[in-house]
Amino acid sequence: MISVFDIFKIGIGPSSSHTVGPMRAAGRFVESLRHKHLFHHASRIETVLFGSLAWTGHGHATDTAVILGLAGEQPETIDPDAVPAIIADAAGEKMLSLGGRRAIAFDRPRDVVFDRKTPAKGHPNTLSFTAYDEHGKAMLTEYYFSVGGGFVLAEGEEAVAAAAVPVPHPFRSGADLLAIGRARGLSIAGIVLENETARLPEEEVRARLARIRAVMDAAIDRGMAQEGELPGGLRVKRRAKALHDRLKADRGRNVRAAHQVMDWVSLFAIAVNEENAAGGRVVTAPTNGAAGIVPAVLRYYREFCDASEAGADDFLLTAAAIGTLFKLNASISGAEVGCQGEVGVAASMAAAGLAAALGGSNEQIENAAEIGMEHHLGMTCDPIGGLVQIPCIERNAFGANKAIAAASLALHGDGTHKVSLDQVVATMRATGADMQSKYKETSQGGLAVNAVEC
């Protein structure tokens, strides 16, 4: 089974599939060199990016991520403020500290190749690493696939490996979750919690959930405090701080506009995604491109509802269960199924999580998740300039508000509905397969070609 902490991973922006995944893949290649006793013989590493990584890798900082991963940095622990100095040192010295241990030759234009001609093998987000010895002879080549949400597979590796510790309630569908819930008298959050505590003590699970929430909250708070332009060349100005200032002023004047709560939710999502676009620390939820939706709805629950710590835990546990279903049965990769696999999945997760936190039944929660995705079906991934900025940032604001609406609709019903979550997951997968590649994170279609990059 996929863990809650696989769905929610701490990393840096701007992309889980194009930044976090390649960084982890590079780290895995370094470990492979060690395992094969080639680490001390490597004199140069060549990385080749294919498919969506080649087309939008510059905007997603994929080359930077590869350098960091080869240098031994991890997405979960790297200080985002340290990244520019690490990259500048590698470029200036033309040397790379392989695994943080030994210097090898490095020339960025030569050693990180954006191959837009060779078809990607296995997945639209494919990259290869080749290690050369001091005589220029290739010693080892390995292919990796960044399959969305920071998940990485080596060539030949199964998408879901057998769990090292069997879980008491394995599930692969929404129908499974409902059946287990009825048979065991458990909520969806309870099912997931019992699976997690088969591997970790409950206090550690809850401590790690609290850590995830803290990082989400910190991203909101940082985003609301920053000003200036986002990097990348589009000259997109940060809006979260100005919006926050206006909302605080309105609150002080006791303004009671009906849409003000929506504005706060939009603010929370925009703040996170501006941080993501700037390369800051965020939580994949389930991806970086959609990283603002779950935190925004969770913050809404905390600030505008009768919130509790237990409710917040149930929110994340339930949201992770829904993310798992999409991961297992469809995709959370924009390069594979379009933005429905990122913003759509995040909205579905957040809707289910909020319904759970507000005391919904399993049937109402499943309905909320279904509504959340149903109205994102067919959403394309067409980032202007290959940057996770336009339309990505605003899409998170709309996704968060739609998630709240989905939860509200489901909670006003009794859980019965015509279209099941499993049917929507299957539809999303089929829709993604039918979608032309230019609409799947290549910046070759849609807004990416119809809007001027200035």
Short mmCIF file of C-alpha atoms in Angstrom, two decimals:
data_model
loop_
_atom_site.label_atom_id
_atom_site.label_comp_id
_atom_site.label_asym_id
_atom_site.label_seq_id
_atom_site.Cartn_x
_atom_site.Cartn_y
_atom_site.Cartn_z
CA MET A 1 0.00 0.00 0.00
CA ILE A 2 1.00 3.60 -0.56
CA SER A 3 1.65 5.42 2.70
CA VAL A 4 0.15 8.75 3.75
CA PHE A 5 3.74 10.01 3.79
CA ASP A 6 4.25 8.97 0.18
CA ILE A 7 1.27 11.07 -0.87
CA PHE A 8 2.34 13.99 1.34
CA LYS A 9 6.08 14.53 0.87
CA ILE A 10 8.05 17.56 2.01
CA GLY A 11 10.10 19.04 -0.79
CA ILE A 12 10.90 22.20 -2.72
CA GLY A 13 9.32 23.90 -5.73
CA PRO A 14 8.47 24.36 -8.40
CA SER A 15 7.42 20.84 -9.47
CA SER A 16 7.11 17.44 -7.87
CA SER A 17 7.52 15.58 -11.16
CA HIS A 18 10.07 17.92 -12.76
CA THR A 19 12.04 19.02 -9.68
CA VAL A 20 11.53 16.70 -6.72
CA GLY A 21 11.40 13.53 -8.83
CA PRO A 22 14.57 14.22 -10.86
CA MET A 23 16.41 15.19 -7.67
CA ARG A 24 15.44 11.88 -6.10
CA ALA A 25 16.33 10.00 -9.31
CA ALA A 26 19.79 11.58 -9.33
CA GLY A 27 20.28 10.57 -5.73
CA ARG A 28 19.23 7.02 -6.54
CA PHE A 29 21.77 6.87 -9.37
CA VAL A 30 24.53 7.94 -7.00
CA GLU A 31 23.46 5.16 -4.62
CA SER A 32 23.49 2.72 -7.54
CA LEU A 33 27.08 3.72 -8.29
CA ARG A 34 27.97 2.97 -4.68
CA HIS A 35 26.15 -0.36 -4.72
CA LYS A 36 27.93 -1.41 -7.91
CA HIS A 37 31.33 -0.23 -6.54
CA LEU A 38 31.67 2.38 -9.28
CA PHE A 39 31.37 5.50 -7.14
CA HIS A 40 35.11 6.12 -6.84
CA HIS A 41 35.71 5.43 -10.54
CA ALA A 42 33.17 7.92 -11.91
CA SER A 43 34.83 10.94 -13.51
CA ARG A 44 31.78 12.52 -15.15
CA ILE A 45 27.98 12.05 -15.11
CA GLU A 46 25.81 12.85 -18.12
CA THR A 47 22.08 13.36 -17.59
CA VAL A 48 19.66 13.30 -20.52
CA LEU A 49 16.10 14.59 -20.12
CA PHE A 50 13.36 13.31 -22.44
CA GLY A 51 9.70 14.09 -23.14
CA SER A 52 8.03 16.61 -20.86
CA LEU A 53 11.24 16.96 -18.83
CA ALA A 54 13.02 18.13 -21.97
CA TRP A 55 10.25 20.47 -23.12
CA THR A 56 9.54 22.20 -19.80
CA GLY A 57 12.59 21.30 -17.73
CA HIS A 58 14.12 24.78 -17.94
CA GLY A 59 11.00 26.37 -16.48
CA HIS A 60 10.67 23.67 -13.84
CA ALA A 61 14.35 23.86 -12.79
CA THR A 62 14.90 20.22 -13.71
CA ASP A 63 18.57 20.78 -14.51
CA THR A 64 19.04 22.45 -11.12
CA ALA A 65 17.29 19.52 -9.43
CA VAL A 66 19.58 17.00 -11.13
CA ILE A 67 22.67 18.89 -10.01
CA LEU A 68 21.40 19.00 -6.43
CA GLY A 69 20.55 15.30 -6.43
CA LEU A 70 23.94 14.29 -7.81
CA ALA A 71 25.54 16.47 -5.14
CA GLY A 72 23.81 14.45 -2.42
CA GLU A 73 21.00 16.87 -1.55
CA GLN A 74 17.54 15.58 -0.65
CA PRO A 75 14.23 17.38 -1.35
CA GLU A 76 13.06 16.83 2.24
CA THR A 77 16.10 18.37 3.91
CA ILE A 78 17.69 20.87 1.54
CA ASP A 79 17.57 24.52 2.53
CA PRO A 80 15.88 26.32 -0.41
CA ASP A 81 17.96 29.43 0.35
CA ALA A 82 21.16 27.43 -0.17
CA VAL A 83 20.29 26.28 -3.69
CA PRO A 84 21.65 29.30 -5.65
CA ALA A 85 25.07 29.04 -3.98
CA ILE A 86 25.32 25.28 -4.66
CA ILE A 87 24.47 25.77 -8.34
CA ALA A 88 26.77 28.80 -8.70
CA ASP A 89 29.69 26.88 -7.19
CA ALA A 90 29.16 23.95 -9.57
CA ALA A 91 28.98 26.27 -12.58
CA GLY A 92 31.87 28.48 -11.52
CA GLU A 93 34.27 25.71 -10.54
CA LYS A 94 33.11 23.32 -13.31
CA MET A 95 33.21 20.67 -10.61
CA LEU A 96 30.46 18.74 -8.88
CA SER A 97 30.69 17.14 -5.45
CA LEU A 98 29.32 13.70 -6.28
CA GLY A 99 27.15 12.54 -3.42
CA GLY A 100 28.67 15.36 -1.38
CA ARG A 101 31.84 13.26 -1.13
CA ARG A 102 34.19 13.62 -4.09
CA ALA A 103 34.70 16.16 -6.88
CA ILE A 104 34.08 15.21 -10.50
CA ALA A 105 34.19 17.27 -13.70
CA PHE A 106 30.99 19.11 -14.51
CA ASP A 107 29.98 21.31 -17.44
CA ARG A 108 26.28 22.17 -17.27
CA PRO A 109 25.58 22.58 -21.03
CA ARG A 110 27.45 19.37 -21.80
CA ASP A 111 26.35 17.23 -18.87
CA VAL A 112 22.63 18.06 -18.63
CA VAL A 113 21.06 17.46 -22.05
CA PHE A 114 17.51 18.48 -23.00
CA ASP A 115 16.70 15.91 -25.71
CA ARG A 116 13.56 17.03 -27.51
CA LYS A 117 14.01 14.66 -30.45
CA THR A 118 14.32 11.17 -28.97
CA PRO A 119 10.94 9.78 -27.84
CA ALA A 120 10.64 9.22 -24.10
CA LYS A 121 10.65 5.55 -23.15
CA GLY A 122 8.28 4.20 -20.54
CA HIS A 123 6.82 7.51 -19.33
CA PRO A 124 6.61 11.12 -20.57
CA ASN A 125 8.95 12.12 -17.72
CA THR A 126 12.02 10.03 -18.53
CA LEU A 127 15.65 10.78 -17.68
CA SER A 128 18.85 8.80 -18.01
CA PHE A 129 22.18 8.96 -16.21
CA THR A 130 25.48 7.72 -17.61
CA ALA A 131 28.66 7.54 -15.56
CA TYR A 132 32.01 7.79 -17.38
CA ASP A 133 35.43 6.80 -16.09
CA GLU A 134 38.57 8.93 -16.36
CA HIS A 135 39.19 7.63 -19.90
CA GLY A 136 35.73 8.68 -21.08
CA LYS A 137 34.38 5.14 -21.16
CA ALA A 138 30.75 4.67 -20.18
CA MET A 139 30.56 2.48 -17.06
CA LEU A 140 26.85 2.55 -16.22
CA THR A 141 23.64 3.89 -17.76
CA GLU A 142 20.30 3.82 -15.95
CA TYR A 143 16.86 5.15 -16.88
CA TYR A 144 14.38 6.58 -14.38
CA PHE A 145 10.77 7.73 -14.66
CA SER A 146 9.38 10.60 -12.62
CA VAL A 147 5.77 9.45 -12.48
CA GLY A 148 4.19 12.35 -10.57
CA GLY A 149 4.03 13.55 -7.00
CA GLY A 150 7.75 13.02 -6.49
CA PHE A 151 7.43 9.26 -7.08
CA VAL A 152 10.35 7.78 -9.04
CA LEU A 153 10.69 4.41 -10.71
CA ALA A 154 13.83 2.86 -12.16
CA GLU A 155 13.48 1.11 -15.50
CA GLY A 156 11.97 -2.31 -14.86
CA GLU A 157 10.75 -1.41 -11.39
CA GLU A 158 7.13 -2.12 -10.44
CA ALA A 159 4.87 0.89 -9.86
CA VAL A 160 3.75 -0.43 -6.47
CA ALA A 161 6.07 -2.78 -4.62
CA ALA A 162 4.83 -5.28 -2.07
CA ALA A 163 4.66 -3.79 1.40
CA ALA A 164 7.49 -4.82 3.70
CA VAL A 165 4.92 -5.09 6.50
CA PRO A 166 1.44 -6.37 5.54
CA VAL A 167 -1.35 -3.91 6.30
CA PRO A 168 -4.64 -5.01 7.86
CA HIS A 169 -6.90 -3.25 5.35
CA PRO A 170 -5.47 -3.28 1.80
CA PHE A 171 -7.64 -1.38 -0.67
CA ARG A 172 -7.51 -0.44 -4.34
CA SER A 173 -10.86 1.23 -4.94
CA GLY A 174 -13.50 3.43 -3.41
CA ALA A 175 -15.75 0.37 -3.27
CA ASP A 176 -13.07 -1.38 -1.18
CA LEU A 177 -12.96 1.51 1.27
CA LEU A 178 -16.75 1.52 1.69
CA ALA A 179 -16.88 -2.26 2.10
CA ILE A 180 -14.08 -2.32 4.68
CA GLY A 181 -15.71 0.53 6.55
CA ARG A 182 -19.03 -1.31 6.76
CA ALA A 183 -17.45 -4.64 7.70
CA ARG A 184 -15.07 -3.24 10.34
CA GLY A 185 -17.08 -0.29 11.60
CA LEU A 186 -14.27 2.07 10.61
CA SER A 187 -14.16 5.50 9.04
CA ILE A 188 -11.92 5.95 5.99
CA ALA A 189 -9.47 7.79 8.25
CA GLY A 190 -9.61 4.88 10.68
CA ILE A 191 -8.82 2.41 7.89
CA VAL A 192 -5.79 4.41 6.82
CA LEU A 193 -4.63 4.95 10.41
CA GLU A 194 -4.71 1.21 11.16
CA ASN A 195 -2.70 0.58 7.98
CA GLU A 196 -0.13 3.19 9.01
CA THR A 197 0.15 1.86 12.58
CA ALA A 198 1.01 -1.57 11.20
CA ARG A 199 4.32 0.07 10.25
CA LEU A 200 4.78 2.87 12.78
CA PRO A 201 3.61 3.57 16.35
CA GLU A 202 0.46 5.71 16.39
CA GLU A 203 2.19 8.55 18.21
CA GLU A 204 4.81 8.70 15.45
CA VAL A 205 2.13 8.69 12.75
CA ARG A 206 0.34 11.59 14.43
CA ALA A 207 3.61 13.45 14.98
CA ARG A 208 4.43 13.13 11.29
CA LEU A 209 0.94 14.32 10.35
CA ALA A 210 1.49 17.34 12.60
CA ARG A 211 4.80 17.97 10.82
CA ILE A 212 3.06 17.88 7.42
CA ARG A 213 0.48 20.38 8.63
CA ALA A 214 3.20 22.63 10.06
CA VAL A 215 5.05 22.76 6.73
CA MET A 216 1.78 23.46 4.90
CA ASP A 217 0.97 26.29 7.30
CA ALA A 218 4.49 27.70 7.06
CA ALA A 219 4.19 27.82 3.25
CA ILE A 220 0.95 29.80 3.57
CA ASP A 221 2.47 32.20 6.10
CA ARG A 222 5.66 32.75 4.07
CA GLY A 223 3.68 33.27 0.91
CA MET A 224 1.50 35.90 2.56
CA ALA A 225 4.59 37.84 3.67
CA GLN A 226 6.60 37.95 0.43
CA GLU A 227 6.55 40.55 -2.34
CA GLY A 228 8.25 41.02 -5.70
CA GLU A 229 8.38 39.05 -8.93
CA LEU A 230 8.50 35.29 -9.30
CA PRO A 231 11.59 33.89 -11.06
CA GLY A 232 11.56 32.56 -14.60
CA GLY A 233 11.14 35.54 -16.90
CA LEU A 234 7.35 35.95 -17.07
CA ARG A 235 7.60 38.82 -14.59
CA VAL A 236 4.62 37.52 -12.64
CA LYS A 237 4.15 39.59 -9.50
CA ARG A 238 3.33 37.95 -6.19
CA ARG A 239 -0.21 38.83 -5.12
CA ALA A 240 -0.67 37.04 -1.81
CA LYS A 241 0.72 39.74 0.47
CA ALA A 242 -1.36 42.54 -1.07
CA LEU A 243 -4.47 40.36 -0.97
CA HIS A 244 -3.73 39.47 2.66
CA ASP A 245 -3.32 43.14 3.58
CA ARG A 246 -6.66 44.02 1.97
CA LEU A 247 -8.51 41.17 3.65
CA LYS A 248 -7.07 42.10 7.05
CA ALA A 249 -8.15 45.72 6.51
CA ASP A 250 -11.66 44.61 5.54
CA ARG A 251 -11.82 42.39 8.61
CA GLY A 252 -10.87 45.38 10.75
CA ARG A 253 -13.70 47.40 9.20
CA ASN A 254 -16.11 44.54 9.92
CA VAL A 255 -16.87 44.06 6.23
CA ARG A 256 -19.20 41.09 5.84
CA ALA A 257 -19.23 40.42 2.11
CA ALA A 258 -20.60 36.95 1.40
CA HIS A 259 -17.62 36.10 -0.78
CA GLN A 260 -14.96 37.07 1.77
CA VAL A 261 -14.43 33.52 3.02
CA MET A 262 -13.80 32.47 -0.59
CA ASP A 263 -11.22 35.25 -0.83
CA TRP A 264 -9.40 33.93 2.23
CA VAL A 265 -9.37 30.40 0.79
CA SER A 266 -8.04 31.75 -2.51
CA LEU A 267 -5.38 33.68 -0.61
CA PHE A 268 -4.19 30.57 1.24
CA ALA A 269 -3.85 28.60 -2.00
CA ILE A 270 -2.17 31.43 -3.92
CA ALA A 271 0.32 31.98 -1.09
CA VAL A 272 1.46 28.34 -1.22
CA ASN A 273 1.75 28.22 -4.97
CA GLU A 274 3.69 31.46 -5.16
CA GLU A 275 6.12 29.92 -2.68
CA ASN A 276 6.27 26.82 -4.84
CA ALA A 277 6.92 28.87 -7.98
CA ALA A 278 9.77 30.61 -6.16
CA GLY A 279 11.39 27.27 -5.25
CA GLY A 280 10.32 27.38 -1.61
CA ARG A 281 9.47 24.52 0.74
CA VAL A 282 6.05 22.95 0.18
CA VAL A 283 4.32 19.61 0.61
CA THR A 284 3.39 17.57 -2.46
CA ALA A 285 -0.38 17.23 -2.12
CA PRO A 286 -0.33 15.15 -4.24
CA THR A 287 1.96 17.26 -6.49
CA ASN A 288 3.75 20.59 -6.26
CA GLY A 289 1.70 22.12 -9.05
CA ALA A 290 -1.40 21.45 -6.94
CA ALA A 291 0.29 21.98 -3.58
CA GLY A 292 -1.93 24.86 -2.49
CA ILE A 293 -5.33 23.14 -2.48
CA VAL A 294 -5.11 20.77 0.49
CA PRO A 295 -3.32 23.34 2.72
CA ALA A 296 -5.87 26.03 1.80
CA VAL A 297 -8.87 23.83 2.61
CA LEU A 298 -7.20 22.56 5.77
CA ARG A 299 -6.55 26.16 6.85
CA TYR A 300 -10.19 26.97 6.05
CA TYR A 301 -11.22 24.10 8.34
CA ARG A 302 -9.00 25.44 11.10
CA GLU A 303 -10.02 29.09 10.85
CA PHE A 304 -13.66 28.97 9.78
CA CYS A 305 -14.98 25.67 11.18
CA ASP A 306 -15.26 24.02 14.59
CA ALA A 307 -11.80 22.50 14.19
CA SER A 308 -9.92 19.96 16.29
CA GLU A 309 -6.54 18.21 16.15
CA ALA A 310 -8.27 14.87 15.62
CA GLY A 311 -10.31 16.38 12.80
CA ALA A 312 -7.17 17.71 11.13
CA ASP A 313 -5.59 14.24 11.33
CA ASP A 314 -8.73 12.69 9.85
CA PHE A 315 -8.56 15.28 7.04
CA LEU A 316 -5.05 14.24 5.98
CA LEU A 317 -5.60 10.50 6.46
CA THR A 318 -8.77 10.60 4.36
CA ALA A 319 -7.24 12.83 1.69
CA ALA A 320 -4.31 10.43 1.39
CA ALA A 321 -6.67 7.50 0.84
CA ILE A 322 -8.28 9.32 -2.09
CA GLY A 323 -4.90 10.31 -3.52
CA THR A 324 -3.85 6.67 -3.29
CA LEU A 325 -6.82 5.58 -5.41
CA PHE A 326 -5.89 7.99 -8.18
CA LYS A 327 -2.23 7.02 -7.96
CA LEU A 328 -3.04 3.29 -8.16
CA ASN A 329 -5.76 3.40 -10.80
CA ALA A 330 -5.03 6.45 -12.95
CA SER A 331 -2.23 9.01 -12.54
CA ILE A 332 -1.21 12.12 -10.62
CA SER A 333 1.20 13.22 -13.37
CA GLY A 334 0.33 16.27 -15.46
CA ALA A 335 2.63 14.94 -18.16
CA GLU A 336 0.56 11.75 -18.33
CA VAL A 337 -3.07 12.88 -17.88
CA GLY A 338 -3.04 16.69 -17.83
CA CYS A 339 -3.89 18.99 -14.94
CA GLN A 340 -6.92 16.89 -14.01
CA GLY A 341 -4.31 14.56 -12.48
CA GLU A 342 -2.89 17.36 -10.35
CA VAL A 343 -5.42 20.10 -9.50
CA GLY A 344 -8.33 17.69 -10.05
CA VAL A 345 -6.92 15.03 -7.75
CA ALA A 346 -5.97 17.61 -5.13
CA ALA A 347 -9.52 19.02 -5.15
CA SER A 348 -10.92 15.52 -4.80
CA MET A 349 -8.58 14.80 -1.89
CA ALA A 350 -9.37 18.09 -0.16
CA ALA A 351 -13.13 17.64 -0.60
CA ALA A 352 -12.97 14.19 0.97
CA GLY A 353 -10.69 15.39 3.76
CA LEU A 354 -12.97 18.27 4.67
CA ALA A 355 -16.06 16.07 4.60
CA ALA A 356 -14.31 13.67 6.97
CA ALA A 357 -13.13 16.41 9.32
CA LEU A 358 -16.69 17.76 9.49
CA GLY A 359 -18.05 14.38 10.52
CA GLY A 360 -19.31 13.01 7.22
CA SER A 361 -20.07 9.34 6.72
CA ASN A 362 -17.85 7.21 4.49
CA GLU A 363 -20.54 7.41 1.80
CA GLN A 364 -20.64 11.20 2.00
CA ILE A 365 -16.84 11.36 1.90
CA GLU A 366 -16.72 9.17 -1.21
CA ASN A 367 -19.38 11.38 -2.77
CA ALA A 368 -17.37 14.53 -1.97
CA ALA A 369 -14.29 13.03 -3.62
CA GLU A 370 -16.31 12.09 -6.68
CA ILE A 371 -17.78 15.59 -7.03
CA GLY A 372 -14.36 17.16 -6.56
CA MET A 373 -12.90 15.28 -9.53
CA GLU A 374 -15.96 15.11 -11.75
CA HIS A 375 -15.82 18.85 -12.35
CA HIS A 376 -12.13 18.88 -13.20
CA LEU A 377 -12.30 16.14 -15.85
CA GLY A 378 -10.43 17.09 -19.02
CA MET A 379 -8.39 19.91 -17.50
CA THR A 380 -5.24 20.38 -19.58
CA CYS A 381 -1.74 21.11 -18.35
CA ASP A 382 -0.48 24.01 -20.49
CA PRO A 383 1.86 26.17 -18.37
CA ILE A 384 3.05 29.34 -20.07
CA GLY A 385 6.82 29.25 -20.53
CA GLY A 386 6.97 25.84 -18.85
CA LEU A 387 6.66 27.65 -15.49
CA VAL A 388 4.37 26.60 -12.66
CA GLN A 389 2.80 30.06 -12.58
CA ILE A 390 0.15 30.75 -15.23
CA PRO A 391 -2.47 29.26 -15.01
CA CYS A 392 -1.26 27.01 -12.18
CA ILE A 393 -1.37 29.45 -9.26
CA GLU A 394 -4.95 30.62 -9.86
CA ARG A 395 -6.08 27.08 -10.60
CA ASN A 396 -5.18 26.17 -7.04
CA ALA A 397 -7.40 28.96 -5.71
CA PHE A 398 -10.34 27.75 -7.79
CA GLY A 399 -9.62 24.11 -6.93
CA ALA A 400 -9.67 24.87 -3.21
CA ASN A 401 -13.00 26.68 -3.41
CA LYS A 402 -14.48 23.92 -5.57
CA ALA A 403 -13.30 21.35 -3.01
CA ILE A 404 -15.19 23.16 -0.24
CA ALA A 405 -18.29 23.35 -2.43
CA ALA A 406 -18.00 19.61 -3.19
CA ALA A 407 -17.75 18.74 0.49
CA SER A 408 -20.73 20.95 1.30
CA LEU A 409 -22.88 19.38 -1.41
CA ALA A 410 -21.99 15.88 -0.25
CA LEU A 411 -22.66 16.65 3.41
CA HIS A 412 -26.14 17.96 2.50
CA GLY A 413 -26.94 14.58 0.96
CA ASP A 414 -27.11 11.08 2.41
CA GLY A 415 -24.18 9.68 0.42
CA THR A 416 -26.22 8.10 -2.37
CA HIS A 417 -25.37 9.28 -5.87
CA LYS A 418 -25.43 8.07 -9.47
CA VAL A 419 -21.74 8.22 -10.42
CA SER A 420 -19.23 6.47 -8.17
CA LEU A 421 -15.72 7.68 -7.36
CA ASP A 422 -14.31 4.59 -9.06
CA GLN A 423 -16.16 5.46 -12.27
CA VAL A 424 -14.77 8.98 -12.17
CA VAL A 425 -11.22 7.67 -11.60
CA ALA A 426 -11.58 5.39 -14.63
CA THR A 427 -12.98 8.28 -16.67
CA MET A 428 -10.08 10.52 -15.69
CA ARG A 429 -7.59 7.85 -16.77
CA ALA A 430 -9.32 7.37 -20.13
CA THR A 431 -9.64 11.12 -20.70
CA GLY A 432 -5.93 11.55 -20.02
CA ALA A 433 -5.10 8.80 -22.53
CA ASP A 434 -7.21 10.56 -25.17
CA MET A 435 -5.65 13.97 -24.52
CA GLN A 436 -3.06 15.11 -27.08
CA SER A 437 0.49 15.32 -25.74
CA LYS A 438 0.65 19.07 -26.41
CA TYR A 439 -1.85 19.52 -23.58
CA LYS A 440 0.13 17.40 -21.12
CA GLU A 441 2.89 19.54 -19.62
CA THR A 442 4.87 20.14 -22.78
CA SER A 443 3.94 23.84 -23.17
CA GLN A 444 3.21 23.11 -26.84
CA GLY A 445 -0.52 23.85 -26.75
CA GLY A 446 -3.30 25.81 -25.05
CA LEU A 447 -2.37 28.91 -23.07
CA ALA A 448 1.30 28.14 -23.49
CA VAL A 449 1.15 29.03 -27.19
CA ASN A 450 -1.80 31.45 -27.25
CA ALA A 451 -0.55 33.83 -24.55
CA VAL A 452 2.45 36.11 -25.02
CA GLU A 453 5.37 35.31 -22.71
CA CYS A 454 5.97 38.87 -21.52
#
